[in-house]
Every structure is written in structure tokens, then in C-alpha cells.
JSON list of C-alpha atoms in Angstrom, two decimals:
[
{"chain": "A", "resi": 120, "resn": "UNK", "atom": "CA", "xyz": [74.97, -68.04, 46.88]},
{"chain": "A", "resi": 121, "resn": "UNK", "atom": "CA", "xyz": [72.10, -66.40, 45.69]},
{"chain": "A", "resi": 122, "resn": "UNK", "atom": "CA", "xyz": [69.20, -68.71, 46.72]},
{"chain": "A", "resi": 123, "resn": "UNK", "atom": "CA", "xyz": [69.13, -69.24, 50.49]},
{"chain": "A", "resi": 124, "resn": "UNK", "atom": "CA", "xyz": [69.28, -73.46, 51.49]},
{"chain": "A", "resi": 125, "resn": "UNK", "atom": "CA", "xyz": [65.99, -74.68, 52.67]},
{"chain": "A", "resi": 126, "resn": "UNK", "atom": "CA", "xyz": [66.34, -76.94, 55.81]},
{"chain": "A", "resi": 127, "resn": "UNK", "atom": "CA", "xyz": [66.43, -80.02, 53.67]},
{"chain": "A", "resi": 128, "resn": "UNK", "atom": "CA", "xyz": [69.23, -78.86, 51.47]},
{"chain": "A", "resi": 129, "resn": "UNK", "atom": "CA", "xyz": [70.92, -77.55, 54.63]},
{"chain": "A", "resi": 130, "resn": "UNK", "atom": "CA", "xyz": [71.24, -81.18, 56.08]},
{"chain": "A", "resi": 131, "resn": "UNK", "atom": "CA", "xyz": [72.23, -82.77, 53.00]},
{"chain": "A", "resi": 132, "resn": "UNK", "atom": "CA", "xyz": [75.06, -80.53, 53.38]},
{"chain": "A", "resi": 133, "resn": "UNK", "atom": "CA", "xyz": [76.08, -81.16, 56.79]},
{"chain": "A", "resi": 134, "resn": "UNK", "atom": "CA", "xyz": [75.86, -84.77, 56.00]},
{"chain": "A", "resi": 135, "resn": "UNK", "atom": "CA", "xyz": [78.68, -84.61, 53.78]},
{"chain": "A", "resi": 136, "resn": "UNK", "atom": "CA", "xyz": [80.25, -82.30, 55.56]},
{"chain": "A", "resi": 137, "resn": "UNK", "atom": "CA", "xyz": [80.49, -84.54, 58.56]},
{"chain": "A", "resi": 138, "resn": "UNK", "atom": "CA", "xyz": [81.21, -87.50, 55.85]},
{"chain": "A", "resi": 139, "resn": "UNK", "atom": "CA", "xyz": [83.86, -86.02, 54.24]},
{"chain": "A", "resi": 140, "resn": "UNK", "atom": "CA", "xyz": [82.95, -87.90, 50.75]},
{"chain": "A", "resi": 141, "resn": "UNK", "atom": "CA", "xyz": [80.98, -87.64, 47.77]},
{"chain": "A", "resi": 142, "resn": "UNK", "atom": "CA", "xyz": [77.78, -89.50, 48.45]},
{"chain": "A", "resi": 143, "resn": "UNK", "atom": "CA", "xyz": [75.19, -91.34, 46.60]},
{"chain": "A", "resi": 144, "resn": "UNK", "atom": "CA", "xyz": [71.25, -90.23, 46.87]},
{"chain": "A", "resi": 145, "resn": "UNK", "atom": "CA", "xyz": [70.47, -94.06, 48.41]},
{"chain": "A", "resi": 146, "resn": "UNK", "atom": "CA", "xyz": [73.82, -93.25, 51.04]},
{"chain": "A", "resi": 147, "resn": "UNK", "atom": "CA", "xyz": [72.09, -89.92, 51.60]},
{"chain": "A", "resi": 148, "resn": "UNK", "atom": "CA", "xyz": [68.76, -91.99, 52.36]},
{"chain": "A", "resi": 149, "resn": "UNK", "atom": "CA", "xyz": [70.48, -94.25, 54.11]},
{"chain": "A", "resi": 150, "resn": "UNK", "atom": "CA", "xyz": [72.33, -92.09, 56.43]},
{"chain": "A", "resi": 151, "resn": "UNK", "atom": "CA", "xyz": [69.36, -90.05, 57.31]},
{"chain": "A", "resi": 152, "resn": "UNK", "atom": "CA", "xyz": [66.98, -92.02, 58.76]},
{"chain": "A", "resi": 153, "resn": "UNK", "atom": "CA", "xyz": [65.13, -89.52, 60.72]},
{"chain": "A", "resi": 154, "resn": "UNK", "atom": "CA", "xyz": [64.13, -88.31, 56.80]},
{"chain": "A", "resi": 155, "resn": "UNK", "atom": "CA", "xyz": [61.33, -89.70, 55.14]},
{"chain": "A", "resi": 156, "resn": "UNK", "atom": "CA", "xyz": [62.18, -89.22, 51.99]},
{"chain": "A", "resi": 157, "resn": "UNK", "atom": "CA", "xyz": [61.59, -91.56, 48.49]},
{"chain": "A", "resi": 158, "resn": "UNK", "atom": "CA", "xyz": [63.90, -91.66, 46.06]},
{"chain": "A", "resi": 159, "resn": "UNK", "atom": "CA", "xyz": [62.08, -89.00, 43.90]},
{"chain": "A", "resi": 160, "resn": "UNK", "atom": "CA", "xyz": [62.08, -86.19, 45.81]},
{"chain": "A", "resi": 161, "resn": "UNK", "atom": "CA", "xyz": [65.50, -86.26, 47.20]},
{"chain": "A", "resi": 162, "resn": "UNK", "atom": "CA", "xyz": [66.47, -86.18, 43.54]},
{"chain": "A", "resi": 163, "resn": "UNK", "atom": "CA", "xyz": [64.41, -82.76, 42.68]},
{"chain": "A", "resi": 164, "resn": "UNK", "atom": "CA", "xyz": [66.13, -81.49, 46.37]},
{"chain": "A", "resi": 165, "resn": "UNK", "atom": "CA", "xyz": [69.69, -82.63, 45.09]},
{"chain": "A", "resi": 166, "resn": "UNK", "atom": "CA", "xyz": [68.87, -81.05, 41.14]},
{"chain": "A", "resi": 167, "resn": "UNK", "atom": "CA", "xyz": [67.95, -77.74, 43.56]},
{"chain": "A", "resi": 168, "resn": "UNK", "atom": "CA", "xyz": [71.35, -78.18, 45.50]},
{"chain": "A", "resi": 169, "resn": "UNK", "atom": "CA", "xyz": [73.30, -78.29, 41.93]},
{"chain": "A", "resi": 170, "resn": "UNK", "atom": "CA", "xyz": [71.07, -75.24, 40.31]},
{"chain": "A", "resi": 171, "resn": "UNK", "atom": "CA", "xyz": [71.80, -73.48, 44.04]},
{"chain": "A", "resi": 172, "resn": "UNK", "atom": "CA", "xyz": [75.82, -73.87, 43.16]},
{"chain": "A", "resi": 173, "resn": "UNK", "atom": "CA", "xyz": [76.47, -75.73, 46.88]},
{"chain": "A", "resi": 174, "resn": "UNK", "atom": "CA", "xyz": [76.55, -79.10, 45.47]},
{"chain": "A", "resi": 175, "resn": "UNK", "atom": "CA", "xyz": [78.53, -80.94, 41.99]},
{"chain": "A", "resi": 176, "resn": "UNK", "atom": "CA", "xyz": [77.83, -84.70, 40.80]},
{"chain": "A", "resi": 177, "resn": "UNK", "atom": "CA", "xyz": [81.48, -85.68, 41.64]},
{"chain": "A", "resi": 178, "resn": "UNK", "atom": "CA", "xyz": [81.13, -89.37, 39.58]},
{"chain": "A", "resi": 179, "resn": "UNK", "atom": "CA", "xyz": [79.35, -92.69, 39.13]},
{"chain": "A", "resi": 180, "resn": "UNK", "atom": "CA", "xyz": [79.11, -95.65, 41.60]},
{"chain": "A", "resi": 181, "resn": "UNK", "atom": "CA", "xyz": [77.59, -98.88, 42.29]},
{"chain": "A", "resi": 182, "resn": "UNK", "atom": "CA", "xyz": [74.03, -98.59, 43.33]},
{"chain": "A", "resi": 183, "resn": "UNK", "atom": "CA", "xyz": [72.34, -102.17, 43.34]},
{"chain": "A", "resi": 184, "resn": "UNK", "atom": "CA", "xyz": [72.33, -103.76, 39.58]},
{"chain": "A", "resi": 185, "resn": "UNK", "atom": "CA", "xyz": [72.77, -99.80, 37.84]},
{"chain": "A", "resi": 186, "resn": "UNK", "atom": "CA", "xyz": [75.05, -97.14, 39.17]},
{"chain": "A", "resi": 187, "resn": "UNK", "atom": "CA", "xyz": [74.80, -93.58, 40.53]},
{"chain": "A", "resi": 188, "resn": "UNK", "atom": "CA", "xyz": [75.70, -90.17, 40.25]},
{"chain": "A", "resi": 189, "resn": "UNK", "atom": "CA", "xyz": [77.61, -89.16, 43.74]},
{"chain": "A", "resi": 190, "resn": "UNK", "atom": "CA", "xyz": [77.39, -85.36, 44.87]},
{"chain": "A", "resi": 191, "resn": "UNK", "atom": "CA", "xyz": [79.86, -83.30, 46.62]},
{"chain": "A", "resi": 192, "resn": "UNK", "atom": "CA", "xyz": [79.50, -80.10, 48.20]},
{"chain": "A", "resi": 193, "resn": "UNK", "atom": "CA", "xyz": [81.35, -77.01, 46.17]},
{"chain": "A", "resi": 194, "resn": "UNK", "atom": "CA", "xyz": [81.97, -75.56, 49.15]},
{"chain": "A", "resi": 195, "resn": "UNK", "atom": "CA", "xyz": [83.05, -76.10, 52.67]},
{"chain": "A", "resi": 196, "resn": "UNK", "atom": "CA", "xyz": [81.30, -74.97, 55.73]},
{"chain": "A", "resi": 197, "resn": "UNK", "atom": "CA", "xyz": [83.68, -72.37, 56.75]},
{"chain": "A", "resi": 198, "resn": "UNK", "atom": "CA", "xyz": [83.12, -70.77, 53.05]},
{"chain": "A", "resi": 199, "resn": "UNK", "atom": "CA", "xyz": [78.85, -72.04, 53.70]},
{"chain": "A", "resi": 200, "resn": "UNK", "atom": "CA", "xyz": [79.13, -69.75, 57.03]},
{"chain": "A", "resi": 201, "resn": "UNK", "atom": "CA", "xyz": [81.07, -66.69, 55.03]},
{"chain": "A", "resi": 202, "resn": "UNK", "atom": "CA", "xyz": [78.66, -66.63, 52.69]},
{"chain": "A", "resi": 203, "resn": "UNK", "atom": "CA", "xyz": [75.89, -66.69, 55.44]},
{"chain": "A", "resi": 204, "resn": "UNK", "atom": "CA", "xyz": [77.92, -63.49, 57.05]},
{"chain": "A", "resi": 205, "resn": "UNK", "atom": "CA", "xyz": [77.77, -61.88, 53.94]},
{"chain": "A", "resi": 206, "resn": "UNK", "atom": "CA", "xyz": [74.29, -62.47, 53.05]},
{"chain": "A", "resi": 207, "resn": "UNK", "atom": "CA", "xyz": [73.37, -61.62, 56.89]},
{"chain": "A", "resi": 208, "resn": "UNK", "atom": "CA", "xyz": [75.37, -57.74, 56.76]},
{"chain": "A", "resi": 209, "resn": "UNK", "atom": "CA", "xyz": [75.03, -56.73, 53.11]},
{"chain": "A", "resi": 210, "resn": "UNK", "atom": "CA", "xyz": [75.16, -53.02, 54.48]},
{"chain": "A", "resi": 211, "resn": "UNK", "atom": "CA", "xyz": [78.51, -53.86, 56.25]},
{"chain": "A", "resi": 212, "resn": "UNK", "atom": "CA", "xyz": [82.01, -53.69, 54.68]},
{"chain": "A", "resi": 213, "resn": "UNK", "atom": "CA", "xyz": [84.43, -56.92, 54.99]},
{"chain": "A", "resi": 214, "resn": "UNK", "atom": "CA", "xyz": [85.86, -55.16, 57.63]},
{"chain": "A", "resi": 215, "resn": "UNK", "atom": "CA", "xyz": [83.18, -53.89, 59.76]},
{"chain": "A", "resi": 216, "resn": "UNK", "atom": "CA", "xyz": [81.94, -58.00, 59.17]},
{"chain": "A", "resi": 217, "resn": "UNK", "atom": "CA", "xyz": [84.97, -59.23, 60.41]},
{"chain": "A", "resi": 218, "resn": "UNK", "atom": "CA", "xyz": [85.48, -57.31, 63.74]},
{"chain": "A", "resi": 219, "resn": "UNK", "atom": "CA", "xyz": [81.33, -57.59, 64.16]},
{"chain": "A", "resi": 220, "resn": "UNK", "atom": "CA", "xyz": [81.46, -61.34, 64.14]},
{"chain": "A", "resi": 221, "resn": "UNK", "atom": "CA", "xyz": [84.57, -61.91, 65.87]},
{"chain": "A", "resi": 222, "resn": "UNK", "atom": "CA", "xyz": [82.86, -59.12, 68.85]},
{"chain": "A", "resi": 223, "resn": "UNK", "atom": "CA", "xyz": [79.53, -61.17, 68.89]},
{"chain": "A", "resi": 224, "resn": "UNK", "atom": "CA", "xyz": [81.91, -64.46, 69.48]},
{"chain": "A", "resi": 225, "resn": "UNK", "atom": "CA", "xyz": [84.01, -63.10, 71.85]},
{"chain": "A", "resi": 226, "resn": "UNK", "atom": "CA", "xyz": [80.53, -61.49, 73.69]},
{"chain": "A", "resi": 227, "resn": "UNK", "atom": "CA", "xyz": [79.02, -65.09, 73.23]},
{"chain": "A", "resi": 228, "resn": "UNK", "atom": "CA", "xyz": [81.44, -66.54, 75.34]},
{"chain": "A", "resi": 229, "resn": "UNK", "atom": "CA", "xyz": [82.39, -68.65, 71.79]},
{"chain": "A", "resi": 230, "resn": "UNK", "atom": "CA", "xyz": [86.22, -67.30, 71.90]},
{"chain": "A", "resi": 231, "resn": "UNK", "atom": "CA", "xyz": [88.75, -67.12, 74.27]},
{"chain": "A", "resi": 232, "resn": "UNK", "atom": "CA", "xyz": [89.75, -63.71, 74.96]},
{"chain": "A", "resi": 233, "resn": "UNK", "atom": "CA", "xyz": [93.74, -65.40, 74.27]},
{"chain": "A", "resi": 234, "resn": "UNK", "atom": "CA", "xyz": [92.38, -65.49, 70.96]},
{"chain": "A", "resi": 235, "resn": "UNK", "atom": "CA", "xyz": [93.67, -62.02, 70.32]},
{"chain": "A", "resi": 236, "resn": "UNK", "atom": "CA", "xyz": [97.07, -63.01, 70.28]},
{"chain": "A", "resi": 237, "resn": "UNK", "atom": "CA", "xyz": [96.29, -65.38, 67.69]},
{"chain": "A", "resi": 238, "resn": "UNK", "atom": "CA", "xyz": [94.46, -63.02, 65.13]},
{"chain": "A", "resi": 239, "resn": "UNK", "atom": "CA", "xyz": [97.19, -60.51, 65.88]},
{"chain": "A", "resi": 240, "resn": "UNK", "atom": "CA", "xyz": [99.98, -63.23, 64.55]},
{"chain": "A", "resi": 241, "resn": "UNK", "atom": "CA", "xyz": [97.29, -63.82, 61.64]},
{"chain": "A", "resi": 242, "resn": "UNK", "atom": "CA", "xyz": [96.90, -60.49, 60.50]},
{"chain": "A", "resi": 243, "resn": "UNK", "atom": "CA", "xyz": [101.20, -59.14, 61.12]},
{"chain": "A", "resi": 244, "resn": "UNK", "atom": "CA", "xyz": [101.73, -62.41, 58.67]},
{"chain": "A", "resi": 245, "resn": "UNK", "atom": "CA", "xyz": [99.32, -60.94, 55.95]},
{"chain": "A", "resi": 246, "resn": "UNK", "atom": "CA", "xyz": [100.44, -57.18, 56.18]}
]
């Protein structure tokens, strides 16, 4: 992803993320009502998403008397976060990433030390 998310796009994200669904703009309205957003402008944010490459029009539903394009993120947020690491450690190699992040979790308190035993299994299955 070339073009960082702005907070906005970010959201609309992690709403479908936590929906799990392709959504329409007025479901995106409609589930954000912290937002005060008109129908035009989430439309140029949702036009950015789809020039960005994080979000597709999956398809056409109902939406009062006319229907609607629904949108779907092109990526999960495990790939989102990847592609956050990347952008984050450009001077890094995959590897040095990889051990980096998982050090900073385990020094965060955010992993179990256990989880060891678990990468270890990961990594003898893919050798």
C-alpha cells in the first residue's frame, strides 16, 4: 500500500473488519454514528479507499427505492498490520522484521513467553 490510510479510511476499515461483510455507504453511515458524515463525502473517502487498493465494490444492494454499490476490504487486518510493519522498517529485512516485532511483543508484555514453543512448531513445519 503505497498511500498511507487517513483516520477516516482507517475506521471504515475496522468497521468491516469487525462486520465481517461487504457494506453499503448508508450501513457505513449508519453504523458510525459518532461520524458526521453526508452522503457525499463518504463517497469521495470510499473512491480514495478503492484508488488506495484496501477496499473493492463487492456488488449491488437495496438502498431505499435505488440500490447500492457494497465495498469490501481487499485485505484483512493481519495483511493491513504487515503492510504497516513493512512500511514502518523499510531498512529492515523480513527477517530482522519478524524477530523485531515479535521482541517488542514479547517486551510489551503482548506475548506469552510459552509462545516460543509455538513459533518453534511454526517454523520446524515450514523448514
Amino acid at each position: 500500500m503505497a498511500n498511507p490510510l487517513t483516520e477516516n479510511e482507517f475506521n471504515i476499515l475496522q468497521l468491516m473488519w469487525e462486520e465481517g461483510r461487504a457494506l453499503s455507504r448508508p450501513e457505513i453511515i449508519e453504523k458510525t454514528p459518532d461520524k458526521d458524515w453526508n452522503p457525499n463525502s463518504i463517497h469521495l473517502i470510499l473512491n480514495n479507499m478503492i484508488e488506495k487498493g484496501v477496499l473493492r465494490v463487492e456488488g449491488l444492494t437495496r438502498c431505499g427505492r435505488g440500490y447500492g454499490r457494497t465495498y469490501c476490504p481487499t485485505l484483512t487486518q493481519l495483511e493491513y498490520a504487515a503492510s504497516q510493519a513493512v512500511a514502518a522498517t523499510p531498512n529492515l529485512s523480513a527477517e530482522e522484521r519478524v524477530v523485531g516485532l515479535l521482541s517488542a511483543l514479547i517486551a510489551r508484555g503482548d506475548l506469552d513467553p510459552k509462545f516460543a514453543d509455538s513459533l518453534k512448531a511454526l517454523t520446524d513445519k515450514k523448514a
